C-alpha cells in the first residue's frame, strides 16, 4: 500500500473517532448544599401624623399664631404635626418629603386651586438632617406644614370663585422614602 493511501486511511479513522466522541461528557461534576445562614430585612415606616389643633396663621401674616377662621387669597396658614420614625437597616438612608403643592377642592363645588406647601422638619428641636438613617430609629419628627393660598393669579382661578367656601386640608401627605446609600 502506498504511503498516501495509508495516510488517507489513518486520517479517515481519526475523523470517525473524533465524530464518535462529539456528544459525550468528558468531565465529572458534583454539587452540595451549604448552610449559608439567614439574614433579616429592615423596616422603614412613618406613623400617622398627630397634629396639634387646627391651622393657625403662619409667621409673616397678620394675626400670626392665631386660629384661622376665614382665609383670603395670599394668606399662609400652618399646623404642627408629630410623626414617629422607624428606620431599621444597616445601610438605610431615607428622606422626608412633602408635595410642593396641594390641590384644594372647595365645598360647595368650585374650581380647584393649587396652594403652595412648605414643610420644615425638626427632631428634638434641631433641624432634621438631609438624610434619615438607622440612627433616627424611634425619633419623633415635628413637621411644621405651611400652606399658602394663591393671590392675584387670574390665569388659574377667578378670585371671586373662592369666596364663602369650605376648604379641606386633611389629605396632606408626608413621606419617608428610602434613598440609595
mmCIF file of C-alpha atoms in Angstrom:
data_model
loop_
_atom_site.group_PDB
_atom_site.id
_atom_site.type_symbol
_atom_site.label_atom_id
_atom_site.label_comp_id
_atom_site.label_asym_id
_atom_site.label_seq_id
_atom_site.Cartn_x
_atom_site.Cartn_y
_atom_site.Cartn_z
ATOM 1 C CA UNK A 1 0.000 0.000 0.000
ATOM 2 C CA UNK A 2 1.203 3.477 -0.792
ATOM 3 C CA UNK A 3 2.096 5.940 1.892
ATOM 4 C CA UNK A 4 -0.549 8.392 0.762
ATOM 5 C CA UNK A 5 -3.216 5.731 0.920
ATOM 6 C CA UNK A 6 -2.132 4.726 4.398
ATOM 7 C CA UNK A 7 -2.205 8.394 5.447
ATOM 8 C CA UNK A 8 -5.679 8.879 3.992
ATOM 9 C CA UNK A 9 -6.967 5.786 5.811
ATOM 10 C CA UNK A 10 -5.413 6.982 9.080
ATOM 11 C CA UNK A 11 -6.936 10.460 8.668
ATOM 12 C CA UNK A 12 -10.356 8.963 7.949
ATOM 13 C CA UNK A 13 -10.132 6.707 11.008
ATOM 14 C CA UNK A 14 -9.157 9.687 13.163
ATOM 15 C CA UNK A 15 -12.122 11.675 11.851
ATOM 16 C CA UNK A 16 -14.512 8.817 12.648
ATOM 17 C CA UNK A 17 -13.114 8.556 16.191
ATOM 18 C CA UNK A 18 -13.452 12.310 16.731
ATOM 19 C CA UNK A 19 -17.036 12.377 15.460
ATOM 20 C CA UNK A 20 -17.960 9.411 17.615
ATOM 21 C CA UNK A 21 -16.927 11.252 20.791
ATOM 22 C CA UNK A 22 -18.615 14.563 19.910
ATOM 23 C CA UNK A 23 -21.670 14.041 22.131
ATOM 24 C CA UNK A 24 -20.030 12.691 25.276
ATOM 25 C CA UNK A 25 -19.279 14.480 28.536
ATOM 26 C CA UNK A 26 -15.612 14.288 29.300
ATOM 27 C CA UNK A 27 -15.524 15.642 32.863
ATOM 28 C CA UNK A 28 -17.020 14.878 36.243
ATOM 29 C CA UNK A 29 -19.138 17.210 38.367
ATOM 30 C CA UNK A 30 -20.906 17.244 41.715
ATOM 31 C CA UNK A 31 -22.810 19.685 43.942
ATOM 32 C CA UNK A 32 -23.510 20.050 47.635
ATOM 33 C CA UNK A 33 -25.894 22.161 49.715
ATOM 34 C CA UNK A 34 -24.240 24.631 52.084
ATOM 35 C CA UNK A 35 -25.757 26.238 55.169
ATOM 36 C CA UNK A 36 -25.429 29.912 54.294
ATOM 37 C CA UNK A 37 -27.367 31.024 57.364
ATOM 38 C CA UNK A 38 -30.058 33.678 57.139
ATOM 39 C CA UNK A 39 -30.450 37.431 57.137
ATOM 40 C CA UNK A 40 -33.323 39.678 58.132
ATOM 41 C CA UNK A 41 -34.619 42.696 56.279
ATOM 42 C CA UNK A 42 -35.005 46.046 57.989
ATOM 43 C CA UNK A 43 -38.017 48.324 58.191
ATOM 44 C CA UNK A 44 -38.823 51.876 57.161
ATOM 45 C CA UNK A 45 -42.050 53.392 58.457
ATOM 46 C CA UNK A 46 -43.590 56.713 59.411
ATOM 47 C CA UNK A 47 -46.509 56.771 61.848
ATOM 48 C CA UNK A 48 -49.719 58.564 61.044
ATOM 49 C CA UNK A 49 -49.259 62.197 61.976
ATOM 50 C CA UNK A 50 -50.878 63.728 65.020
ATOM 51 C CA UNK A 51 -51.437 67.432 64.506
ATOM 52 C CA UNK A 52 -51.826 69.999 67.246
ATOM 53 C CA UNK A 53 -55.207 71.602 66.882
ATOM 54 C CA UNK A 54 -56.129 73.254 63.638
ATOM 55 C CA UNK A 55 -54.344 75.618 61.318
ATOM 56 C CA UNK A 56 -53.085 78.995 62.561
ATOM 57 C CA UNK A 57 -51.913 81.996 60.579
ATOM 58 C CA UNK A 58 -48.247 81.497 59.683
ATOM 59 C CA UNK A 59 -45.398 83.814 60.604
ATOM 60 C CA UNK A 60 -45.436 86.859 58.334
ATOM 61 C CA UNK A 61 -49.242 87.106 58.241
ATOM 62 C CA UNK A 62 -51.407 89.488 60.212
ATOM 63 C CA UNK A 63 -52.557 87.565 63.278
ATOM 64 C CA UNK A 64 -49.642 85.103 63.117
ATOM 65 C CA UNK A 65 -50.209 82.252 65.570
ATOM 66 C CA UNK A 66 -53.951 82.816 65.927
ATOM 67 C CA UNK A 67 -56.545 80.279 64.819
ATOM 68 C CA UNK A 68 -57.683 80.500 61.221
ATOM 69 C CA UNK A 69 -61.323 81.338 60.703
ATOM 70 C CA UNK A 70 -61.569 82.672 57.141
ATOM 71 C CA UNK A 71 -58.611 82.776 54.768
ATOM 72 C CA UNK A 72 -58.248 85.236 51.923
ATOM 73 C CA UNK A 73 -56.054 84.959 48.827
ATOM 74 C CA UNK A 74 -52.405 85.399 49.810
ATOM 75 C CA UNK A 75 -52.795 84.021 53.361
ATOM 76 C CA UNK A 76 -50.381 81.438 54.697
ATOM 77 C CA UNK A 77 -51.616 79.043 57.356
ATOM 78 C CA UNK A 78 -49.655 76.438 59.276
ATOM 79 C CA UNK A 79 -50.036 73.486 61.598
ATOM 80 C CA UNK A 80 -47.578 71.323 63.512
ATOM 81 C CA UNK A 81 -47.680 67.529 63.399
ATOM 82 C CA UNK A 82 -45.572 64.828 65.045
ATOM 83 C CA UNK A 83 -44.651 61.539 63.406
ATOM 84 C CA UNK A 84 -42.671 58.543 64.710
ATOM 85 C CA UNK A 85 -39.803 57.257 62.569
ATOM 86 C CA UNK A 86 -38.992 53.558 62.276
ATOM 87 C CA UNK A 87 -35.665 53.180 60.455
ATOM 88 C CA UNK A 88 -34.004 49.781 60.778
ATOM 89 C CA UNK A 89 -31.355 48.657 58.307
ATOM 90 C CA UNK A 90 -27.573 48.533 58.324
ATOM 91 C CA UNK A 91 -27.137 50.771 55.282
ATOM 92 C CA UNK A 92 -30.506 52.507 55.349
ATOM 93 C CA UNK A 93 -30.813 56.093 54.158
ATOM 94 C CA UNK A 94 -34.119 57.864 53.623
ATOM 95 C CA UNK A 95 -35.561 61.316 53.040
ATOM 96 C CA UNK A 96 -38.625 63.112 54.405
ATOM 97 C CA UNK A 97 -40.647 64.779 51.661
ATOM 98 C CA UNK A 98 -43.958 66.508 51.080
ATOM 99 C CA UNK A 99 -45.562 67.747 47.859
ATOM 100 C CA UNK A 100 -44.763 71.306 46.738
ATOM 101 C CA UNK A 101 -48.450 71.979 46.157
ATOM 102 C CA UNK A 102 -51.779 70.651 47.317
ATOM 103 C CA UNK A 103 -54.875 70.745 45.157
ATOM 104 C CA UNK A 104 -57.681 72.341 47.117
ATOM 105 C CA UNK A 105 -61.168 71.186 46.199
ATOM 106 C CA UNK A 106 -63.592 73.639 47.796
ATOM 107 C CA UNK A 107 -67.073 72.854 49.125
ATOM 108 C CA UNK A 108 -69.570 73.653 47.612
ATOM 109 C CA UNK A 109 -68.112 72.763 44.241
ATOM 110 C CA UNK A 110 -65.983 75.498 42.733
ATOM 111 C CA UNK A 111 -62.869 75.451 40.591
ATOM 112 C CA UNK A 112 -59.960 73.684 42.282
ATOM 113 C CA UNK A 113 -56.803 75.619 43.005
ATOM 114 C CA UNK A 114 -53.241 74.667 43.842
ATOM 115 C CA UNK A 115 -51.886 76.051 47.093
ATOM 116 C CA UNK A 116 -48.133 76.085 47.759
ATOM 117 C CA UNK A 117 -46.871 73.820 50.547
ATOM 118 C CA UNK A 118 -43.648 74.087 52.535
ATOM 119 C CA UNK A 119 -42.650 71.803 55.386
ATOM 120 C CA UNK A 120 -39.923 72.235 57.981
ATOM 121 C CA UNK A 121 -38.768 69.192 59.982
ATOM 122 C CA UNK A 122 -37.210 69.047 63.449
ATOM 123 C CA UNK A 123 -36.106 66.292 65.825
ATOM 124 C CA UNK A 124 -35.601 67.335 69.450
ATOM 125 C CA UNK A 125 -35.698 70.998 68.411
ATOM 126 C CA UNK A 126 -32.917 70.636 65.832
ATOM 127 C CA UNK A 127 -33.366 70.768 62.073
ATOM 128 C CA UNK A 128 -33.625 67.268 60.638
ATOM 129 C CA UNK A 129 -30.553 66.204 58.683
ATOM 130 C CA UNK A 130 -30.961 65.820 54.933
ATOM 131 C CA UNK A 131 -30.695 62.053 55.320
ATOM 132 C CA UNK A 132 -32.535 59.854 57.808
ATOM 133 C CA UNK A 133 -30.564 56.753 58.885
ATOM 134 C CA UNK A 134 -30.884 53.900 61.359
ATOM 135 C CA UNK A 135 -29.599 56.366 63.986
ATOM 136 C CA UNK A 136 -33.018 58.080 63.732
ATOM 137 C CA UNK A 137 -34.949 54.903 64.580
ATOM 138 C CA UNK A 138 -37.506 55.763 67.265
ATOM 139 C CA UNK A 139 -37.117 59.525 66.831
ATOM 140 C CA UNK A 140 -40.179 61.741 66.808
ATOM 141 C CA UNK A 141 -40.102 64.254 63.982
ATOM 142 C CA UNK A 142 -42.040 67.508 64.251
ATOM 143 C CA UNK A 143 -43.296 68.768 60.890
ATOM 144 C CA UNK A 144 -44.425 72.369 60.535
ATOM 145 C CA UNK A 145 -46.642 72.459 57.457
ATOM 146 C CA UNK A 146 -47.382 75.812 55.811
ATOM 147 C CA UNK A 147 -49.983 76.215 53.060
ATOM 148 C CA UNK A 148 -50.107 79.462 51.059
ATOM 149 C CA UNK A 149 -53.242 80.296 49.112
ATOM 150 C CA UNK A 150 -52.642 81.904 45.696
ATOM 151 C CA UNK A 151 -53.086 85.623 45.278
ATOM 152 C CA UNK A 152 -53.596 87.587 42.076
ATOM 153 C CA UNK A 153 -53.308 84.704 39.637
ATOM 154 C CA UNK A 154 -56.323 85.318 37.404
ATOM 155 C CA UNK A 155 -54.894 82.910 34.827
ATOM 156 C CA UNK A 156 -55.643 79.924 37.051
ATOM 157 C CA UNK A 157 -58.718 80.951 39.004
ATOM 158 C CA UNK A 158 -61.138 83.826 39.358
ATOM 159 C CA UNK A 159 -60.557 85.032 42.918
ATOM 160 C CA UNK A 160 -64.278 85.688 43.322
ATOM 161 C CA UNK A 161 -64.867 81.940 42.886
ATOM 162 C CA UNK A 162 -63.012 81.313 46.156
ATOM 163 C CA UNK A 163 -65.377 83.209 48.444
ATOM 164 C CA UNK A 164 -67.546 81.525 51.108
ATOM 165 C CA UNK A 165 -66.069 78.048 50.648
ATOM 166 C CA UNK A 166 -65.069 75.251 52.990
ATOM 167 C CA UNK A 167 -61.527 74.069 52.286
ATOM 168 C CA UNK A 168 -60.397 70.573 53.334
ATOM 169 C CA UNK A 169 -56.668 70.286 54.093
ATOM 170 C CA UNK A 170 -56.849 66.875 55.774
ATOM 171 C CA UNK A 171 -55.147 64.995 52.940
ATOM 172 C CA UNK A 172 -51.666 66.483 53.203
ATOM 173 C CA UNK A 173 -49.067 63.723 52.913
ATOM 174 C CA UNK A 174 -45.566 63.496 54.357
ATOM 175 C CA UNK A 175 -43.459 60.636 53.013
ATOM 176 C CA UNK A 176 -40.350 58.862 54.268
ATOM 177 C CA UNK A 177 -38.695 57.322 51.216
ATOM 178 C CA UNK A 178 -35.554 55.209 51.013
ATOM 179 C CA UNK A 179 -32.709 56.707 49.014
ATOM 180 C CA UNK A 180 -29.718 54.966 47.513
ATOM 181 C CA UNK A 181 -26.930 54.758 50.087
#
